[in-house]
Coordinates of C-alpha atoms in Angstrom, one line a residue:
M73 CA 39.4 -44.4 30.7
T74 CA 38.3 -45.9 27.6
L75 CA 34.9 -45.3 26.4
A76 CA 33.9 -48.7 26.4
D77 CA 34.4 -48.8 30.0
L78 CA 33.2 -45.5 30.8
H79 CA 29.8 -46.7 28.7
D80 CA 29.8 -50.3 29.7
R81 CA 26.2 -50.3 32.3
N82 CA 27.4 -52.8 34.5
K83 CA 30.1 -51.0 35.5
G84 CA 28.3 -47.8 37.3
F85 CA 30.5 -45.0 35.9
I86 CA 27.1 -43.7 34.2
V87 CA 24.3 -44.5 36.0
K88 CA 20.3 -42.6 35.1
D89 CA 23.0 -40.8 32.0
A90 CA 24.8 -39.2 35.1
C91 CA 28.7 -39.1 35.9
I92 CA 30.7 -38.2 38.7
V93 CA 33.7 -36.9 38.8
G94 CA 35.6 -36.0 41.6
V95 CA 39.8 -34.9 42.0
E96 CA 42.1 -34.6 45.4
V97 CA 44.5 -32.3 46.1
F98 CA 47.1 -31.9 48.3
V99 CA 48.7 -28.1 47.9
C100 CA 51.7 -26.4 49.9
M101 CA 51.0 -23.0 51.1
S102 CA 52.2 -19.8 48.4
S103 CA 53.7 -17.1 48.8
Q104 CA 52.2 -15.2 45.3
E105 CA 48.8 -16.4 45.7
K106 CA 46.1 -14.6 48.2
P107 CA 43.7 -17.5 49.4
M108 CA 40.2 -17.2 48.6
N109 CA 37.4 -16.8 51.5
Q110 CA 35.0 -20.4 52.3
A111 CA 32.6 -17.5 50.8
A112 CA 33.5 -16.4 48.0
S113 CA 34.3 -19.5 46.9
L114 CA 31.5 -20.7 47.2
T115 CA 30.1 -18.3 45.4
F116 CA 32.3 -18.7 43.4
G117 CA 31.0 -22.2 42.3
S118 CA 27.4 -21.9 42.6
Q119 CA 28.5 -19.4 39.3
T120 CA 30.1 -22.0 37.7
G121 CA 27.2 -25.0 38.1
L122 CA 29.9 -26.2 40.2
I123 CA 27.6 -28.9 43.2
D124 CA 28.5 -31.3 45.9
V125 CA 27.3 -34.2 45.5
E126 CA 27.0 -37.5 47.0
V127 CA 28.9 -39.5 45.9
P128 CA 29.4 -43.8 46.9
R129 CA 32.3 -44.1 49.4
P130 CA 34.0 -47.7 50.3
K131 CA 32.7 -50.3 52.2
S132 CA 34.4 -50.4 55.4
E133 CA 36.4 -53.6 55.2
A134 CA 39.7 -52.7 52.6
K135 CA 41.0 -54.9 50.5
V136 CA 43.9 -56.4 50.0
G137 CA 44.9 -54.6 46.9
D138 CA 43.7 -51.4 48.6
M139 CA 46.3 -51.6 51.5
E140 CA 48.7 -51.5 49.2
D141 CA 47.9 -48.2 47.8
K142 CA 48.3 -46.0 51.5
L143 CA 50.7 -44.2 51.5
S144 CA 52.2 -44.5 55.0
S145 CA 53.4 -40.9 57.9
V146 CA 55.6 -39.4 56.4
E147 CA 59.2 -39.0 58.5
K148 CA 62.1 -36.6 57.9
F149 CA 65.7 -36.3 57.3
T150 CA 68.0 -33.3 58.2
W151 CA 71.7 -33.6 56.6
K152 CA 74.6 -30.9 58.5
V153 CA 76.6 -30.1 55.2
E154 CA 79.4 -27.9 56.8
N155 CA 83.1 -26.7 54.8
F156 CA 80.7 -26.1 52.0
S157 CA 82.3 -24.2 50.1
C158 CA 84.8 -26.8 50.3
F159 CA 83.5 -30.0 47.3
N160 CA 83.8 -29.3 43.7
K161 CA 81.3 -30.2 42.1
E162 CA 78.9 -32.7 43.9
I163 CA 78.8 -34.7 47.7
Y164 CA 77.2 -38.0 48.3
S165 CA 76.4 -37.8 52.1
K166 CA 76.4 -40.6 54.8
P167 CA 73.2 -43.6 54.5
F168 CA 70.0 -42.8 56.1
V169 CA 67.1 -44.6 57.2
L170 CA 63.1 -43.7 56.0
G171 CA 60.8 -45.9 56.3
S172 CA 62.9 -48.6 56.6
Y173 CA 65.2 -48.0 53.6
P174 CA 68.6 -46.8 53.0
W175 CA 69.0 -43.3 50.7
K176 CA 71.4 -40.8 50.2
F177 CA 71.7 -36.8 49.8
L178 CA 73.1 -35.7 46.4
L179 CA 74.6 -32.3 45.8
Y180 CA 76.1 -30.8 43.2
Q181 CA 76.0 -27.0 41.6
W182 CA 76.5 -26.5 37.7
G183 CA 76.8 -23.9 35.7
D184 CA 79.3 -21.9 35.0
N185 CA 81.6 -21.5 38.1
V186 CA 79.4 -21.5 41.4
G187 CA 76.0 -22.8 40.0
D188 CA 72.6 -23.0 40.9
L189 CA 72.2 -26.1 44.4
S190 CA 70.9 -29.0 43.3
I191 CA 69.9 -31.7 45.3
F192 CA 68.6 -35.7 44.5
L193 CA 67.4 -38.2 47.0
R194 CA 69.3 -41.4 46.1
A195 CA 68.0 -45.1 46.8
V196 CA 70.6 -46.9 48.4
Q197 CA 70.5 -50.5 47.0
T198 CA 70.7 -53.4 49.5
A199 CA 71.4 -57.1 49.4
N200 CA 67.6 -57.5 50.2
M201 CA 66.5 -56.0 46.8
S202 CA 65.2 -58.2 45.0
K203 CA 64.8 -58.1 40.9
G204 CA 62.8 -55.4 39.6
W205 CA 63.2 -53.8 43.3
C206 CA 61.0 -50.4 43.6
R207 CA 60.2 -48.1 45.9
H208 CA 57.3 -45.7 45.4
V209 CA 57.8 -42.7 46.9
K210 CA 56.2 -39.8 47.4
F211 CA 58.8 -36.2 48.8
K212 CA 59.4 -33.1 49.4
L213 CA 63.3 -31.3 49.1
I214 CA 64.3 -28.8 52.0
V215 CA 66.6 -25.9 51.7
F216 CA 66.6 -24.6 55.7
N217 CA 66.7 -20.8 55.9
Q218 CA 68.9 -20.4 59.3
F219 CA 68.3 -16.6 59.4
D220 CA 64.1 -16.6 59.3
S221 CA 62.3 -20.2 59.5
N222 CA 59.5 -18.4 56.9
R223 CA 62.4 -18.4 54.5
T224 CA 62.9 -22.0 54.3
I225 CA 62.4 -22.8 50.7
T226 CA 60.4 -26.1 50.3
S227 CA 60.0 -27.8 46.9
D228 CA 57.2 -29.2 44.8
E229 CA 55.3 -32.3 45.9
I230 CA 57.7 -34.9 44.1
E231 CA 56.1 -38.0 43.1
Q232 CA 58.7 -40.7 42.3
K233 CA 59.6 -44.7 41.7
F234 CA 63.2 -45.4 42.4
T235 CA 65.0 -48.4 40.9
A236 CA 68.3 -50.3 39.6
S237 CA 68.0 -48.4 36.3
A238 CA 66.3 -44.7 38.0
N239 CA 67.7 -44.8 41.7
G240 CA 67.9 -40.8 42.2
W241 CA 64.8 -38.0 41.4
G242 CA 65.5 -34.1 43.0
I243 CA 65.5 -31.2 41.4
Q244 CA 67.8 -29.6 39.2
S245 CA 68.0 -26.3 40.7
L246 CA 65.8 -26.3 43.9
V247 CA 68.8 -22.5 45.1
S248 CA 70.0 -19.5 42.6
S249 CA 73.9 -19.4 42.8
T250 CA 72.8 -15.6 43.6
V251 CA 70.7 -16.4 46.5
L252 CA 72.7 -19.2 47.9
H253 CA 76.3 -17.1 48.2
D254 CA 74.3 -13.8 49.4
P255 CA 75.9 -13.6 52.6
Q256 CA 72.8 -11.1 54.2
S257 CA 70.0 -14.7 52.8
G258 CA 70.8 -17.2 55.4
F259 CA 71.1 -20.3 53.3
L260 CA 74.8 -20.3 53.9
V261 CA 75.9 -18.9 57.2
K262 CA 79.8 -19.5 58.5
D263 CA 80.3 -22.3 55.6
V264 CA 77.6 -24.5 56.9
C265 CA 74.0 -25.3 54.7
I266 CA 71.5 -27.0 56.0
I267 CA 69.6 -29.6 53.6
G268 CA 65.6 -31.4 54.3
V269 CA 63.9 -34.0 53.6
E270 CA 59.9 -34.8 53.9
V271 CA 59.3 -38.8 52.8
S272 CA 55.9 -41.1 52.9
F273 CA 55.9 -44.3 50.9
H274 CA 53.8 -47.0 49.0
P275 CA 54.6 -50.5 50.2
T276 CA 57.0 -52.0 48.2
K277 CA 56.8 -56.5 47.5
Y278 CA 60.5 -55.7 45.5
E279 CA 62.0 -54.9 49.0
K280 CA 63.0 -55.6 53.2
P281 CA 63.1 -52.7 55.1
V282 CA 66.3 -52.4 56.6
S283 CA 67.1 -54.0 60.3
H284 CA 67.2 -51.1 62.1
A285 CA 68.7 -52.1 64.9
A286 CA 71.5 -53.8 63.2
M287 CA 72.4 -50.9 61.4
V288 CA 72.7 -49.2 65.2
T289 CA 75.2 -52.4 65.4
K290 CA 77.2 -51.2 63.0
N291 CA 77.8 -47.2 63.1
L292 CA 78.4 -48.2 67.2
E293 CA 81.2 -50.5 65.4
V294 CA 81.9 -48.4 62.8
E295 CA 82.1 -45.3 64.5
V296 CA 83.1 -45.3 68.3
I297 CA 83.9 -49.2 68.4
K298 CA 86.6 -49.9 65.3
P299 CA 88.6 -46.1 65.6
M300 CA 89.4 -47.2 69.3
L301 CA 91.2 -50.5 69.5
E302 CA 93.3 -48.9 65.5
E303 CA 94.7 -46.5 67.8
H304 CA 95.2 -49.4 70.2
Q305 CA 96.6 -52.3 67.9
G306 CA 100.0 -52.9 69.8
Q307 CA 97.9 -53.7 73.3
N308 CA 97.5 -57.0 73.4
A309 CA 94.7 -59.0 75.6
G310 CA 95.5 -60.8 79.2
E311 CA 97.8 -58.1 80.1
L312 CA 96.4 -56.1 83.0
K313 CA 95.4 -51.9 82.9
D314 CA 94.7 -50.1 85.5
L315 CA 91.7 -47.7 83.8
K316 CA 91.4 -44.4 85.9
G317 CA 91.5 -45.9 89.6
L318 CA 88.6 -48.4 89.2
G319 CA 91.1 -51.3 88.8
Q320 CA 93.2 -53.6 86.9
I321 CA 91.2 -54.8 83.1
E322 CA 92.3 -56.3 80.8
K323 CA 94.8 -53.9 78.8
A324 CA 92.5 -55.0 75.5
F325 CA 89.6 -53.2 77.0
I326 CA 90.8 -50.3 77.9
P327 CA 90.8 -48.8 74.8
L328 CA 87.0 -49.2 74.4
L329 CA 86.3 -48.3 77.9
E330 CA 88.1 -44.7 77.6
K331 CA 86.7 -43.5 75.0
L332 CA 83.0 -44.9 76.1
C333 CA 83.3 -43.3 79.8
S334 CA 84.3 -40.2 78.4
M335 CA 81.2 -40.4 76.3
Y336 CA 79.0 -41.3 79.3
P337 CA 80.3 -40.2 82.1
S338 CA 77.6 -41.7 84.5
L339 CA 79.5 -45.2 84.0
I340 CA 81.9 -43.9 86.3
D341 CA 79.6 -41.9 88.8
C342 CA 77.1 -45.4 89.4
Q343 CA 79.8 -47.4 90.2
Q344 CA 81.6 -44.3 92.7
K345 CA 80.3 -45.9 95.7
R346 CA 80.9 -49.8 95.2
S347 CA 84.1 -51.1 96.1
L348 CA 87.6 -51.7 94.4
K349 CA 87.2 -55.6 93.1
F350 CA 83.7 -54.8 92.3
R351 CA 84.5 -51.7 90.0
E352 CA 87.2 -54.1 88.1
W353 CA 84.5 -57.4 87.7
A354 CA 81.9 -54.7 86.9
F355 CA 84.6 -52.8 83.8
T356 CA 85.5 -55.8 83.1
A357 CA 82.3 -57.2 82.2
L358 CA 81.8 -54.2 80.3
G359 CA 84.6 -54.2 78.6
R360 CA 83.9 -57.7 77.5
V361 CA 80.7 -57.6 76.2
L362 CA 82.4 -54.2 73.8
Y363 CA 85.5 -56.1 73.1
F364 CA 82.7 -59.3 71.3
L365 CA 80.3 -56.9 70.1
K366 CA 84.3 -55.6 68.2
T367 CA 86.3 -59.1 67.5
R368 CA 83.5 -61.3 66.7
K369 CA 82.1 -60.9 63.1
V370 CA 78.9 -62.0 62.0
K371 CA 79.7 -65.6 59.9
D372 CA 81.2 -66.1 63.7
M373 CA 77.9 -65.8 65.2
N374 CA 77.1 -69.5 65.5
D375 CA 75.3 -71.1 68.4
L376 CA 79.0 -70.7 71.5
A377 CA 79.1 -67.7 69.9
C378 CA 75.1 -66.5 70.9
K379 CA 75.1 -68.5 73.6
D380 CA 78.4 -67.4 75.5
L381 CA 76.8 -63.4 74.6
Q382 CA 74.3 -63.5 76.3
I383 CA 76.2 -64.9 79.4
F384 CA 78.6 -62.2 78.8
W385 CA 74.7 -59.5 78.7
E386 CA 73.3 -60.8 81.4
E387 CA 76.6 -60.9 83.7
L388 CA 77.2 -57.4 83.4
Q389 CA 73.4 -56.8 83.3
S390 CA 73.9 -57.4 87.3
F391 CA 76.7 -54.5 87.9
D392 CA 73.6 -51.5 87.8
F393 CA 75.0 -49.6 84.3
E394 CA 72.9 -47.8 82.6
L395 CA 72.6 -49.7 79.1
T396 CA 69.9 -48.9 76.9
W397 CA 72.3 -47.9 74.9
L398 CA 73.8 -51.1 74.5
E399 CA 71.0 -53.2 74.5
P400 CA 70.5 -52.8 70.5
H401 CA 73.6 -54.0 69.3
V402 CA 73.7 -56.8 71.9
Q403 CA 70.0 -57.9 70.9
S404 CA 71.2 -57.4 67.0
A405 CA 74.3 -59.7 67.3
L406 CA 72.1 -62.4 69.4
G407 CA 69.7 -61.8 66.1
M408 CA 72.8 -63.0 63.9
K409 CA 72.5 -66.4 64.1
N410 CA 68.4 -66.4 62.3
Y411 CA 70.1 -64.3 59.5
L412 CA 72.5 -66.7 58.6
E413 CA 70.6 -69.3 58.6
K414 CA 68.6 -67.7 56.7
V415 CA 71.4 -67.1 54.2
K416 CA 72.2 -70.9 54.9
K417 CA 69.0 -71.1 53.7
V418 CA 69.2 -68.9 50.4
D419 CA 72.3 -70.1 49.5
K420 CA 71.2 -73.5 48.9
L421 CA 68.2 -72.2 47.0
K422 CA 71.0 -70.0 45.2
H423 CA 73.0 -73.3 44.0
N424 CA 69.2 -75.0 43.1
V425 CA 68.5 -72.2 41.2
V426 CA 72.0 -72.4 39.3
T427 CA 71.7 -76.5 39.1
L428 CA 68.0 -76.0 37.0
E429 CA 69.0 -73.3 35.5
M430 CA 72.0 -75.9 33.8
E431 CA 70.0 -78.4 33.1
K432 CA 68.0 -75.8 31.4
E433 CA 70.2 -75.4 29.0
K434 CA 70.6 -78.8 28.8
L435 CA 67.3 -79.3 28.0
K436 CA 68.1 -76.7 25.5
A437 CA 70.6 -77.8 23.5
K438 CA 68.8 -81.4 23.1
L439 CA 65.8 -79.7 21.7
A440 CA 68.0 -78.1 19.5
I441 CA 69.4 -81.1 18.0
V442 CA 65.6 -82.9 18.1
D443 CA 63.6 -80.0 16.0
V444 CA 67.2 -80.7 13.4
N445 CA 66.5 -84.5 13.3
L446 CA 62.7 -83.3 12.7
D447 CA 63.2 -80.8 10.2
V448 CA 65.9 -84.0 8.2
A449 CA 63.0 -87.0 8.5
R450 CA 60.0 -84.0 7.3
D451 CA 62.1 -83.7 4.2
L452 CA 62.8 -87.1 3.7
L453 CA 59.5 -87.8 4.3
I454 CA 58.2 -85.4 1.0
A455 CA 61.5 -86.8 -0.6
E456 CA 59.6 -90.5 -0.2
N457 CA 56.4 -88.9 -2.4
L458 CA 55.1 -92.0 -1.6
E459 CA 51.4 -92.3 -3.3
E460 CA 49.6 -93.5 -0.6
L461 CA 46.5 -96.2 -0.6
D462 CA 44.7 -97.9 1.6
L463 CA 46.1 -100.7 3.1
D464 CA 42.7 -102.3 3.6
A465 CA 41.5 -102.2 0.3
E466 CA 41.5 -106.0 -1.9
L467 CA 44.4 -106.5 -3.6
G468 CA 42.2 -107.9 -7.0
F469 CA 43.9 -108.6 -10.4
I470 CA 42.6 -106.0 -12.4
K471 CA 42.8 -102.2 -11.7
L472 CA 39.8 -100.2 -13.1

């Protein structure tokens, strides 16, 4: 604070020659120092002249600006790093979502031979980011002890702003090589190391949150549906095949249904008492929805596609399947129509921006020409060296 602000009587920092100073502290438990009891701390305080003062509190009505400074609740993520000894120098985790924004872990070992373990949290850039994006967070990095949780290593709280030019922050040496690779330490067990992070967030104005449902749909398509279809690319829609005695189903649906039935046995159990024809209808309806989600792209979700999916989904719901695992994916796909409309709007705005920028450059070029002509005209004016006369004066016949 500047002295001018401090001594300004209208700002209220010094009132009746008194200035009130405070501190807010978030304390991690320490294994190197025993805590003082309350009585001892009060005695210590009185010896140094510390007193309790009544500090004016803000009014209950919070302003918008005040709300932006508040942190969200703490969110956590754990990464189980298998085959730890196989990675060379550095390894990235798959993207994960905390605070509605995607992140990645970066691990690497530095130094001679196998070095100390470095852990960094990195912001994954998305299409939702605006120019000048920034994620302001507080976070702690964790290396879990798999033998004794009391020996788990947690870093001090780190407060940083993640930006395009500084999108990764962390600890260069959170666990030493000696401790990490000690078989008795419990940090590396059966070639598995478990990493974690706890994060709390300041709100940001320059990036929209990632849709969790959209990410779930993407994960379903990438991790489950896509591999299944790639294994059965030779199968054509329209051909029928028996699905585990449940009836004749379109052949293109079979790989999806077989995989999902192995993952969710209840899909078959809930249909066992039904007639064969009913089971055929039920699993055909399920396969149709799954096949739709796989074969359609985001750009395909126009009005007609959304209507088709809505019909397929309503039909599937009538067959008494437990579908809570599938509903978020369907709803996310149905929401793509609104997303596409926004994309078109954004594309139009981008086109307008480009057009206006080109117009701006043209005007700049014209202005440059005008500046040159102005300078030439000024030089000609000076060169004329005209003596100015009062044009309203009488001509007369005698020059006095």
